[in-house]
Coordinates of C-alpha atoms in Angstrom, one line a residue:
X160 CA -18.8 -41.6 15.3
X161 CA -21.7 -39.8 16.8
X162 CA -20.6 -36.4 18.2
X163 CA -22.0 -34.4 21.1
X164 CA -24.5 -31.6 20.5
X165 CA -23.6 -28.1 21.2
X166 CA -22.6 -27.4 24.8
X167 CA -25.3 -26.2 27.1
X168 CA -25.2 -22.8 28.6
X169 CA -24.2 -24.4 32.0
X170 CA -21.0 -26.0 30.6
X171 CA -17.8 -24.2 29.6
X172 CA -16.5 -25.0 26.1
X173 CA -13.0 -25.5 27.6
X174 CA -14.3 -28.3 29.9
X175 CA -15.6 -30.4 27.0
X176 CA -13.8 -32.2 24.2
X177 CA -13.7 -30.5 20.9
X178 CA -16.0 -31.9 18.2
X179 CA -14.3 -33.3 15.2
X180 CA -16.1 -35.1 12.4
X181 CA -19.7 -35.2 11.1
X182 CA -22.5 -33.7 13.1
X183 CA -26.0 -35.2 13.5
X184 CA -28.8 -33.0 12.2
X185 CA -31.4 -32.1 14.8
X186 CA -35.0 -32.4 13.5
X187 CA -36.5 -29.0 14.3
X188 CA -39.5 -27.0 13.1
X189 CA -39.0 -24.3 10.5
X190 CA -36.8 -24.7 7.5
X191 CA -34.4 -27.5 8.6
X192 CA -35.6 -29.9 5.9
X193 CA -36.1 -27.2 3.2
X194 CA -32.6 -25.7 3.1
X195 CA -30.2 -28.4 1.8
X196 CA -30.0 -26.7 -1.5
X197 CA -29.2 -23.4 0.1
X198 CA -26.5 -25.0 2.1
X199 CA -25.0 -26.7 -0.9
X200 CA -25.1 -23.4 -2.9
X201 CA -22.5 -22.1 -0.4
X202 CA -19.9 -24.4 -2.0
X203 CA -19.7 -22.5 -5.3
X204 CA -19.4 -19.1 -3.6
X205 CA -17.1 -20.1 -0.7
X206 CA -13.8 -19.2 -2.3
X207 CA -14.9 -15.9 -3.6
X208 CA -16.6 -15.1 -0.3
X209 CA -13.4 -15.9 1.5
X210 CA -11.5 -13.4 -0.6
X211 CA -14.2 -10.7 -0.1
X212 CA -14.3 -11.5 3.6
X213 CA -10.5 -11.1 3.9
X214 CA -10.8 -7.7 2.2
X215 CA -13.7 -6.8 4.5
X216 CA -11.7 -7.7 7.7
X217 CA -8.6 -6.0 6.3
X218 CA -10.5 -2.8 5.8
X219 CA -12.1 -3.1 9.2
X220 CA -8.7 -3.6 10.7
X221 CA -7.3 -0.5 9.0
X222 CA -10.3 1.5 10.2
X223 CA -9.7 0.3 13.7
X224 CA -6.0 1.1 13.3
X225 CA -6.9 4.7 12.7
X226 CA -9.2 4.6 15.7
X227 CA -6.5 3.1 17.9
X228 CA -4.0 5.7 16.8
X229 CA -6.4 8.4 18.1
X230 CA -7.0 6.5 21.3
X231 CA -3.3 6.3 22.0
X232 CA -2.9 10.0 21.3
X233 CA -5.6 10.6 23.9
X234 CA -3.8 8.5 26.5
X235 CA -6.3 5.6 26.2
X236 CA -4.4 2.3 26.6
X237 CA -5.4 -1.3 26.4
X238 CA -3.7 -4.2 28.3
X239 CA -1.7 -6.8 26.4
X240 CA -1.6 -10.5 27.0
X241 CA 1.5 -11.2 29.1
X242 CA 3.8 -14.2 29.0
X243 CA 5.1 -15.8 32.1
X244 CA 8.6 -14.8 33.0
X245 CA 9.9 -18.2 32.3
X246 CA 8.9 -17.8 28.7
X247 CA 9.9 -14.2 28.0
X248 CA 12.7 -15.3 25.9
X249 CA 10.2 -16.2 23.2
X250 CA 9.6 -12.5 22.7
X251 CA 12.8 -12.6 20.7
X252 CA 11.7 -13.1 17.0
X253 CA 14.3 -15.8 16.6
X254 CA 12.9 -17.8 19.5
X255 CA 9.4 -17.2 18.3
X256 CA 10.3 -18.6 14.9
X257 CA 11.2 -21.9 16.6
X258 CA 7.6 -22.1 18.0
X259 CA 6.2 -21.4 14.6
X260 CA 8.2 -24.2 13.0
X261 CA 7.0 -26.6 15.7
X262 CA 3.4 -25.8 14.8
X263 CA 4.3 -26.3 11.2
X264 CA 5.5 -29.9 11.9
X265 CA 2.0 -30.7 13.2
X266 CA 0.6 -29.8 9.8
X267 CA 2.8 -32.2 7.8
X268 CA 3.3 -35.1 10.2
X269 CA 1.5 -38.4 9.6
X270 CA 2.5 -39.9 13.0
X271 CA 2.8 -37.9 16.2
X272 CA 5.0 -40.6 17.7
X273 CA 7.7 -39.8 15.3
X274 CA 8.0 -36.2 16.4
X275 CA 10.5 -35.0 19.0
X276 CA 8.9 -35.0 22.5
X277 CA 9.0 -31.2 22.7
X278 CA 7.3 -30.4 19.4
X279 CA 3.7 -30.9 20.6
X280 CA 4.3 -28.8 23.7
X281 CA 5.9 -26.0 21.8
X282 CA 3.1 -26.0 19.2
X283 CA 0.5 -25.9 22.0
X284 CA 2.3 -23.0 23.6
X285 CA 2.6 -21.2 20.3
X286 CA -1.1 -21.4 19.6
X287 CA -2.5 -20.8 23.1
X288 CA 0.0 -18.3 24.6
X289 CA 2.4 -16.9 22.0
X290 CA -0.2 -15.9 19.4
X291 CA -2.4 -14.1 22.0
X292 CA 0.7 -12.2 23.2
X293 CA 1.8 -11.3 19.7
X294 CA -1.6 -10.2 18.4
X295 CA -2.3 -7.9 21.4
X296 CA 0.9 -5.9 20.8
X297 CA 0.0 -2.5 19.2
X298 CA 3.0 -2.8 16.8
X299 CA 1.6 -6.0 15.4
X300 CA -1.5 -4.3 14.1
X301 CA -0.6 -4.4 10.3
X302 CA 0.3 -8.1 10.5
X303 CA -2.9 -9.3 12.2
X304 CA -4.9 -10.4 9.2
X305 CA -1.9 -12.2 7.7
X306 CA -1.1 -14.1 10.9
X307 CA -4.6 -15.2 11.4
X308 CA -5.1 -16.2 7.8
X309 CA -1.9 -18.3 8.0
X310 CA -3.3 -20.1 11.1
X311 CA -6.6 -20.9 9.4
X312 CA -4.9 -22.1 6.2
X313 CA -2.7 -24.5 8.2
X314 CA -5.8 -25.8 10.0
X315 CA -7.7 -26.3 6.8
X316 CA -4.6 -28.0 5.2
X317 CA -4.3 -30.6 8.0
X318 CA -8.0 -31.2 8.0
X319 CA -8.1 -31.9 4.3
X320 CA -5.3 -34.4 4.5
X321 CA -6.7 -35.9 7.8
X322 CA -3.3 -35.4 9.3
X323 CA -2.3 -36.7 12.8
X324 CA -2.0 -33.1 14.1
X325 CA -5.6 -32.2 13.3
X326 CA -7.0 -32.3 16.8
X327 CA -4.1 -30.5 18.4
X328 CA -4.1 -27.7 15.8
X329 CA -7.9 -27.3 16.0
X330 CA -7.9 -27.1 19.8
X331 CA -5.0 -24.8 20.0
X332 CA -6.3 -22.4 17.4
X333 CA -9.7 -22.2 19.0
X334 CA -8.3 -21.6 22.5
X335 CA -5.9 -18.9 21.3
X336 CA -8.6 -17.0 19.4
X337 CA -11.1 -17.3 22.3
X338 CA -8.6 -15.9 24.7
X339 CA -8.2 -12.7 22.6
X340 CA -11.9 -12.4 21.6
X341 CA -13.1 -12.5 25.3
X342 CA -10.4 -10.3 26.7
X343 CA -10.2 -6.5 27.1
X344 CA -7.5 -6.1 24.6
X345 CA -7.0 -3.8 21.6
X346 CA -10.3 -3.9 19.6
X347 CA -8.5 -4.6 16.4
X348 CA -7.0 -7.8 17.8
X349 CA -10.4 -8.8 19.2
X350 CA -12.2 -8.2 15.9
X351 CA -9.7 -10.3 14.0
X352 CA -10.0 -13.1 16.6
X353 CA -13.8 -13.0 16.4
X354 CA -13.5 -13.3 12.6
X355 CA -11.2 -16.3 13.1
X356 CA -13.7 -18.0 15.5
X357 CA -16.5 -17.7 13.0
X358 CA -14.2 -19.2 10.3
X359 CA -12.9 -22.2 12.3
X360 CA -14.5 -25.3 10.8
X361 CA -15.0 -28.6 12.4
X362 CA -15.2 -30.0 8.9
X363 CA -13.6 -28.3 5.9
X364 CA -15.2 -27.5 2.6
X365 CA -15.4 -30.7 0.4
X366 CA -16.0 -29.7 -3.2
X367 CA -15.6 -33.3 -4.5
X368 CA -18.5 -34.6 -2.5
X369 CA -20.6 -31.3 -2.7
X370 CA -20.4 -30.8 1.1
X371 CA -20.2 -27.3 2.6
X372 CA -17.9 -26.5 5.5
X373 CA -19.3 -27.0 9.0
X374 CA -18.4 -24.3 11.6
X375 CA -17.1 -25.4 15.0
X376 CA -20.0 -25.6 17.4
X377 CA -18.1 -24.1 20.3
X378 CA -17.9 -20.7 18.5
X379 CA -21.6 -20.1 18.6
X380 CA -22.0 -19.3 22.4
X381 CA -19.0 -17.0 22.3
X382 CA -20.2 -15.1 19.3
X383 CA -23.7 -14.8 20.8
X384 CA -22.4 -13.6 24.2
X385 CA -20.2 -10.9 22.6
X386 CA -23.0 -9.7 20.3
X387 CA -25.6 -9.4 23.1
X388 CA -23.3 -7.6 25.4
X389 CA -24.3 -3.9 24.9
X390 CA -21.4 -2.7 26.9
X391 CA -19.0 -3.9 24.1
X392 CA -17.7 -1.5 21.5
X393 CA -19.6 -1.5 18.3
X394 CA -16.8 -3.0 16.3
X395 CA -16.7 -6.1 18.5
X396 CA -20.5 -6.5 18.3
X397 CA -20.6 -6.0 14.6
X398 CA -17.9 -8.6 14.1
X399 CA -19.8 -11.1 16.3
X400 CA -23.0 -10.5 14.3
X401 CA -21.2 -11.1 11.0
X402 CA -19.8 -14.3 12.6
X403 CA -23.3 -15.4 13.6
X404 CA -24.5 -14.8 10.1
X405 CA -21.9 -17.2 8.7
X406 CA -22.4 -19.8 11.4
X407 CA -26.2 -20.0 11.0
X408 CA -25.9 -20.0 7.2
X409 CA -23.7 -23.1 7.3
X410 CA -24.6 -24.9 10.5
X411 CA -28.4 -24.5 10.3
X412 CA -29.1 -28.2 10.2
X413 CA -27.2 -28.9 13.4
X414 CA -28.4 -25.9 15.5
X415 CA -30.6 -26.8 18.4
X416 CA -34.1 -25.3 18.7
X417 CA -32.9 -23.3 21.7
X418 CA -30.1 -21.8 19.7
X419 CA -32.4 -20.9 16.8
X420 CA -34.9 -19.2 19.1
X421 CA -32.1 -17.2 20.9
X422 CA -30.9 -16.0 17.6
X423 CA -34.4 -15.2 16.3
X424 CA -35.1 -13.1 19.4
X425 CA -31.9 -11.2 19.1
X426 CA -32.5 -10.4 15.4
X427 CA -36.1 -9.3 16.0
X428 CA -34.8 -6.9 18.6
X429 CA -32.2 -5.6 16.2
X430 CA -34.6 -5.2 13.3
X431 CA -37.1 -3.2 15.4
X432 CA -34.6 -1.0 17.2
X433 CA -33.4 2.5 16.6
X434 CA -29.7 3.3 16.3
X435 CA -28.2 3.5 19.8
X436 CA -26.2 6.4 21.1
X437 CA -22.9 6.7 19.3
X438 CA -23.9 4.6 16.3
X439 CA -24.6 6.3 13.0
X440 CA -28.1 5.5 11.5
X441 CA -26.6 4.3 8.3
X442 CA -24.3 1.9 10.2
X443 CA -27.3 0.6 12.2
X444 CA -29.3 0.1 9.0
X445 CA -26.4 -1.9 7.6
X446 CA -26.3 -4.2 10.6
X447 CA -30.1 -4.7 10.3
X448 CA -29.5 -6.3 6.9
X449 CA -27.9 -9.2 8.7
X450 CA -31.0 -9.5 10.9
X451 CA -33.2 -9.7 7.8
X452 CA -31.0 -12.5 6.4
X453 CA -31.0 -14.5 9.6
X454 CA -34.8 -14.1 10.2
X455 CA -35.4 -15.2 6.6
X456 CA -33.2 -18.2 7.1
X457 CA -34.8 -19.3 10.4
X458 CA -38.5 -18.5 9.6
X459 CA -41.1 -21.1 8.9
X460 CA -42.1 -21.1 5.2
X461 CA -45.7 -20.6 6.2
X462 CA -45.0 -17.7 8.4
X463 CA -45.5 -14.4 6.6
X464 CA -44.9 -12.1 9.6
X465 CA -41.4 -11.2 8.3
X466 CA -42.9 -10.3 4.9
X467 CA -45.3 -7.9 6.6
X468 CA -42.4 -6.3 8.4
X469 CA -40.3 -6.0 5.3
X470 CA -43.2 -4.3 3.4
X471 CA -43.6 -1.9 6.3
X472 CA -39.8 -1.0 6.4
X473 CA -39.5 -0.7 2.6
X474 CA -42.5 1.7 2.4
X475 CA -41.5 3.9 5.4
X476 CA -40.3 7.2 3.9
X477 CA -38.0 7.9 6.9
X478 CA -36.2 4.6 6.7
X479 CA -32.7 4.6 5.4
X480 CA -32.2 3.4 1.8
X481 CA -29.7 0.9 3.1
X482 CA -32.4 -1.2 4.9
X483 CA -35.5 -0.1 3.0
X484 CA -34.1 -1.2 -0.4
X485 CA -32.7 -4.4 1.1
X486 CA -36.1 -5.2 2.7
X487 CA -37.8 -4.6 -0.6
X488 CA -35.3 -6.9 -2.3
X489 CA -35.7 -9.7 0.2
X490 CA -39.4 -9.9 -0.5
X491 CA -38.3 -11.7 -3.6
X492 CA -37.6 -14.8 -1.4
X493 CA -41.3 -15.1 -0.6
X494 CA -43.2 -17.5 -2.9
X495 CA -46.3 -17.6 -0.7
X496 CA -47.7 -16.0 2.4
X497 CA -48.0 -12.4 1.1
X498 CA -51.5 -12.6 -0.4
X499 CA -53.1 -10.8 2.5
X500 CA -50.4 -8.1 2.7
X501 CA -50.2 -7.4 -1.0
X502 CA -53.8 -7.6 -2.2
X503 CA -53.4 -4.1 -3.7
X504 CA -49.7 -3.6 -4.6
X505 CA -50.3 -0.1 -6.0
X506 CA -49.5 1.8 -2.7
X507 CA -46.4 -0.4 -2.2
X508 CA -44.9 0.2 -5.7
X509 CA -45.8 3.9 -5.5
X510 CA -43.7 4.2 -2.3
X511 CA -40.9 2.2 -4.0
X512 CA -41.1 4.6 -7.0
X513 CA -40.8 7.5 -4.7
X514 CA -37.6 6.1 -3.3
X515 CA -36.2 5.6 -6.8
X516 CA -37.3 9.1 -7.7
X517 CA -35.4 10.5 -4.7
X518 CA -32.3 8.5 -5.8
X519 CA -32.4 10.1 -9.2
X520 CA -32.9 13.5 -7.7
X521 CA -29.9 13.0 -5.4
X522 CA -27.8 12.0 -8.4
X523 CA -28.8 15.0 -10.4
X524 CA -27.9 17.3 -7.5
X525 CA -24.6 15.5 -6.9
X526 CA -23.4 15.6 -10.5
X527 CA -24.6 19.2 -11.0
X528 CA -22.6 20.1 -7.9
X529 CA -19.4 18.7 -9.6
X530 CA -19.7 21.4 -12.4
X531 CA -17.2 24.1 -11.8
X532 CA -18.3 27.7 -12.2
X533 CA -17.2 29.7 -15.2
X534 CA -14.0 31.7 -14.5
X535 CA -14.6 35.3 -13.8
X536 CA -13.8 37.9 -16.5
X537 CA -10.5 39.7 -16.1
X538 CA -11.0 43.0 -14.3
X539 CA -10.2 45.6 -15.6
X540 CA -10.3 44.5 -19.3
X541 CA -6.9 44.0 -20.9
X542 CA -6.2 47.3 -22.9
X543 CA -4.6 45.3 -25.7
X544 CA -8.0 43.9 -26.6
X545 CA -9.0 47.5 -27.7
X546 CA -5.8 48.3 -29.7
X547 CA -6.0 48.5 -33.4
X548 CA -4.0 45.7 -35.2
X549 CA -1.0 46.9 -37.1
X550 CA -1.1 47.0 -40.9
X551 CA 1.5 44.2 -41.1
X552 CA -0.6 41.9 -38.8
X553 CA -3.7 42.5 -41.0
X554 CA -1.6 41.7 -44.1
X555 CA -0.3 38.4 -42.6
X556 CA -3.8 37.3 -41.6
X557 CA -5.2 38.0 -45.1
X558 CA -2.3 36.1 -46.7
X559 CA -3.0 33.1 -44.4
X560 CA -6.7 33.1 -45.2
X561 CA -5.9 33.2 -49.0
X562 CA -3.5 30.2 -48.7
X563 CA -6.0 28.2 -46.7
X564 CA -8.7 28.9 -49.4
X565 CA -6.4 27.9 -52.2
X566 CA -5.4 24.7 -50.5
X567 CA -9.0 23.7 -49.9
X568 CA -9.7 24.3 -53.6
X569 CA -6.8 22.1 -54.7
X570 CA -7.8 19.3 -52.3
X571 CA -11.3 19.4 -53.6
X572 CA -10.2 19.2 -57.2
X573 CA -7.8 16.3 -56.4
X574 CA -10.3 14.3 -54.5
X575 CA -12.9 14.7 -57.2
X576 CA -10.6 13.5 -59.9
X577 CA -9.4 10.5 -57.8
X578 CA -12.9 9.4 -57.1
X579 CA -13.8 9.7 -60.8
X580 CA -10.9 7.5 -61.8
X581 CA -11.7 4.9 -59.1
X582 CA -15.4 4.7 -60.0
X583 CA -14.6 4.3 -63.7
X584 CA -16.7 7.1 -64.9
X585 CA -14.6 7.5 -68.1
X586 CA -14.2 11.3 -67.9
X587 CA -10.8 12.6 -68.9
X588 CA -9.1 15.5 -67.4
X589 CA -9.9 17.9 -70.2
X590 CA -13.6 17.3 -70.1
X591 CA -13.7 17.8 -66.3
X592 CA -11.8 21.1 -66.6
X593 CA -14.2 22.3 -69.3
X594 CA -17.1 21.5 -67.0
X595 CA -15.5 23.8 -64.4
X596 CA -13.8 23.5 -61.2
X597 CA -17.0 23.8 -59.3
X598 CA -18.2 20.3 -60.1
X599 CA -14.9 18.8 -59.0
X600 CA -15.2 20.6 -55.7
X601 CA -18.8 19.5 -55.3
X602 CA -18.0 15.9 -55.9
X603 CA -15.1 16.1 -53.5
X604 CA -17.3 17.6 -50.8
X605 CA -20.0 14.9 -51.4
X606 CA -17.5 12.2 -50.7
X607 CA -16.3 14.0 -47.6
X608 CA -19.9 14.1 -46.4
X609 CA -20.2 10.4 -46.8
X610 CA -17.0 9.9 -44.8
X611 CA -18.4 12.1 -42.0
X612 CA -21.5 10.0 -41.9
X613 CA -19.4 7.1 -40.8
X614 CA -20.0 5.1 -44.1
X615 CA -23.2 3.8 -42.7
X616 CA -24.5 2.9 -46.1
X617 CA -21.4 1.0 -46.9
X618 CA -21.6 -1.3 -43.8
X619 CA -18.8 0.4 -42.0
X620 CA -18.3 2.0 -38.7
X621 CA -20.6 1.4 -35.7
X622 CA -20.9 4.0 -32.9
X623 CA -18.7 3.1 -30.0
X624 CA -19.0 4.5 -26.5
X625 CA -16.1 6.4 -25.2
X626 CA -14.6 5.6 -21.8
X627 CA -17.1 6.5 -19.0
X628 CA -16.2 9.4 -16.8
X629 CA -15.9 8.2 -13.2
X630 CA -18.9 10.3 -12.0
X631 CA -21.1 8.8 -14.7
X632 CA -19.9 5.2 -14.0
X633 CA -20.5 5.5 -10.2
X634 CA -23.9 7.0 -10.7
X635 CA -24.9 4.3 -13.2
X636 CA -23.8 1.5 -10.8
X637 CA -25.7 3.1 -7.9
X638 CA -29.0 3.7 -9.8
X639 CA -28.8 0.2 -11.3
X640 CA -28.5 -1.3 -7.9
X641 CA -31.5 0.7 -6.6
X642 CA -33.7 -0.5 -9.6
X643 CA -32.5 -4.1 -9.3
X644 CA -33.5 -4.3 -5.7
X645 CA -36.9 -3.0 -6.4
X646 CA -37.4 -5.3 -9.3
X647 CA -36.3 -8.3 -7.2
X648 CA -38.9 -7.4 -4.6
X649 CA -41.6 -7.3 -7.3
X650 CA -40.7 -10.4 -9.2
X651 CA -38.0 -12.4 -7.4
X652 CA -35.5 -11.5 -10.1
X653 CA -33.1 -8.6 -10.2
X654 CA -33.6 -8.3 -14.0
X655 CA -37.4 -8.0 -13.5
X656 CA -38.0 -11.2 -15.6
X657 CA -40.5 -13.6 -14.3
X658 CA -38.8 -16.9 -13.3
X659 CA -40.6 -20.3 -13.4
X660 CA -41.6 -19.7 -9.8
X661 CA -42.1 -15.9 -9.4
X662 CA -41.6 -14.4 -6.0
X663 CA -42.3 -11.2 -4.2
X664 CA -45.4 -9.1 -4.9
X665 CA -46.3 -10.5 -8.3
X666 CA -46.6 -14.0 -6.7
X667 CA -49.1 -12.7 -4.2
X668 CA -51.5 -10.6 -6.4
X669 CA -54.4 -11.7 -8.6
X670 CA -56.0 -10.2 -11.7
X671 CA -56.6 -7.4 -12.4
X672 CA -53.9 -6.1 -10.0
X673 CA -51.4 -8.4 -11.6
X674 CA -51.7 -6.6 -15.0
X675 CA -51.2 -3.2 -13.4
X676 CA -48.2 -4.5 -11.4
X677 CA -46.7 -6.0 -14.6
X678 CA -47.1 -2.5 -16.2
X679 CA -45.1 -1.0 -13.4
X680 CA -42.4 -3.7 -13.8
X681 CA -42.1 -3.0 -17.5
X682 CA -41.7 0.7 -16.9
X683 CA -38.9 0.1 -14.4
X684 CA -37.2 -2.3 -16.7
X685 CA -37.2 0.3 -19.4
X686 CA -35.7 2.8 -17.1
X687 CA -33.0 0.4 -16.1
X688 CA -32.2 -0.3 -19.8
X689 CA -32.0 3.4 -20.4
X690 CA -29.7 4.0 -17.4
X691 CA -27.3 1.3 -18.7
X692 CA -27.0 2.8 -22.2
X693 CA -23.3 3.0 -22.6
X694 CA -23.6 5.7 -25.3
X695 CA -24.3 8.1 -22.4
X696 CA -20.6 8.6 -22.1
X697 CA -20.3 12.2 -20.8
X698 CA -21.8 14.3 -18.0
X699 CA -24.1 16.3 -20.3
X700 CA -25.7 13.3 -21.9
X701 CA -26.0 11.6 -18.5
X702 CA -27.7 14.6 -16.9
X703 CA -30.1 14.9 -19.8
X704 CA -31.1 11.2 -19.4
X705 CA -31.6 11.6 -15.7
X706 CA -33.9 14.6 -16.2
X707 CA -36.0 12.6 -18.6
X708 CA -36.2 9.5 -16.4
X709 CA -37.0 11.7 -13.5
X710 CA -40.3 12.5 -15.3
X711 CA -41.0 8.8 -15.8
X712 CA -40.3 7.7 -12.2
X713 CA -42.1 10.8 -10.9
X714 CA -45.2 9.7 -12.8
X715 CA -45.0 6.2 -11.3
X716 CA -44.7 7.8 -7.9
X717 CA -47.8 9.9 -8.4
X718 CA -45.9 13.2 -8.4
X719 CA -46.6 16.2 -10.5
X720 CA -43.1 16.7 -11.9
X721 CA -42.3 19.5 -14.3
X722 CA -39.5 19.4 -16.7
X723 CA -36.8 21.9 -15.8
X724 CA -36.9 25.1 -17.9
X725 CA -34.0 25.8 -20.3
X726 CA -33.0 28.7 -22.4
X727 CA -33.5 26.8 -25.6
X728 CA -35.8 23.9 -26.4
X729 CA -35.4 21.7 -29.5
X730 CA -38.6 21.1 -31.4
X731 CA -39.7 17.9 -33.2
X732 CA -38.5 18.9 -36.7
X733 CA -34.9 19.7 -35.7
X734 CA -35.3 23.4 -35.3
X735 CA -35.3 25.5 -32.2
X736 CA -37.9 27.6 -30.5
X737 CA -38.1 29.8 -27.5
X738 CA -39.6 28.3 -24.3
X739 CA -43.4 28.4 -24.3
X740 CA -43.7 29.1 -28.1
X741 CA -44.7 26.4 -30.6
X742 CA -42.1 25.7 -33.2
X743 CA -42.5 26.3 -37.0
X744 CA -44.6 23.6 -38.5
X745 CA -45.5 22.1 -35.1
X746 CA -48.9 23.2 -33.8
X747 CA -49.6 23.5 -30.1
X748 CA -52.0 20.7 -29.6
X749 CA -53.9 22.1 -26.6
X750 CA -53.2 25.8 -27.0
X751 CA -55.9 27.8 -25.4
X752 CA -57.4 30.8 -27.3
X753 CA -55.6 34.0 -26.4
X754 CA -52.6 32.1 -24.9
X755 CA -50.1 31.7 -27.8
X756 CA -47.5 30.6 -25.3
X757 CA -49.3 27.4 -24.2
X758 CA -47.1 24.4 -24.7
X759 CA -48.5 20.9 -25.7
X760 CA -49.7 18.9 -22.8
X761 CA -47.9 15.8 -24.0
X762 CA -45.5 15.2 -26.8
X763 CA -44.8 11.8 -28.4
X764 CA -42.0 10.0 -26.6
X765 CA -42.6 11.7 -23.3
X766 CA -44.4 10.1 -20.3
X767 CA -48.1 10.6 -20.2
X768 CA -48.8 10.2 -23.9

């Protein structure tokens, strides 16, 4: 059966029949014929995305709940959807349960004619009237995600089984959600309804036949209208934008050229705009990430204008990390078209290095800020600290020290003898005693030293990282994400490894710039490997590593970074020296005459050597 295209802007969705079944793809310019693989890839991730989406909307609902509580406290009220007086009895939970059971019968029936005559009417009333009334009640706020998720699961269930009630449930669910989304009700209810509209599918996910779900076409004009209305609250507009992102990702082949152009124009405006009044810059940057995704989806593969814009955003120092790093990462999607913009990648990766350097600087400052100051000394000093110890106390301390020394001697002798016997040295007790107790103690101590070394020579213990402190784990995850996004922009891979078809900057440059760019990539991969060393399992080790990598990244960013001074510096042969003075046996390579304090310009293992 051939289905109608999307409704025109002059026709109301409620005046046309709902579309059920397979859509016909519209041949359009752009990437319509180049994205079947991208559409099919959605199948593998759909279930996990659904769980993450549920968590996202739940968190959003909780956030809005806090906002609503504040609004009520300040006497701000929202209207609720009202039932006709003839149906007010259904406000009783027992009567409402009858409506819910009627809707459930539509899910399982195979023949509508076998149902009682009132079932279809009650189910229609439940979906189109009762649900809007219930979801717009402030006290229903905690139940909203669960109620809507139940409606969508029932719809998917009847669609998968091709049940007789499919059309009735699809129409009723859409109408009920549209009523809430377009009304001036509690924002939390509207946000949940908008989420539901974007998740209503005309055709469900079919894993067996490798066919992704197809969103209901009637949802698109509603989502677009809500997003473009600048008078709407930010939560509603953000929910509509996320809905448009899902719709376009799955329904790209059936979108009309007019719909694509409308979406492209709206996303270009969002990406080029500043944060409006009342919206935090970080929140605005997060919404711009959806614009980048949609513009990349809808662009012509031969059009590099988006790539130019992404390079500009990622190298603008004032841009938020949220959008700048994401823009750099999305350059990895470009396999061609960047040759003119990336002839010389050096200025680009230098700016990227500067952003990574600032991320490390911020982490150093944050973790150092977690260190508690040393407790102040007791004032005035405790007089007992200056009192002479009694003779009895001194005698007890001396006795304890003598007992500890005697015990150590006995343990040393015993360990030496046991090891002699086990190793079959053939030395009897008398001979060992004649050689003196010192040898037994020495042998015992030697074996203890081997134990302390972890029995490395005997193929024993391997160093194991301790549980990571939370501040180290969070810092590692954050810095790894920063580095992975930059590496993906340079190579098309988050690991920095060149795939069969490289993307990003390295796909656009030629020799000799390619070799220089590969050197930058190798340096960043080394930094990422160091950051993910699990043996950095405490705050001190982690901070020391950050200080060292700060020098490496600073060098890549073209900065003159000095290593922080410390009270004590370890030299190369294991000793210690004062700052600015060469250690014993380690000459100062570039010491100037008359300046004994000159430090080496570069030491092995440090950047710049």
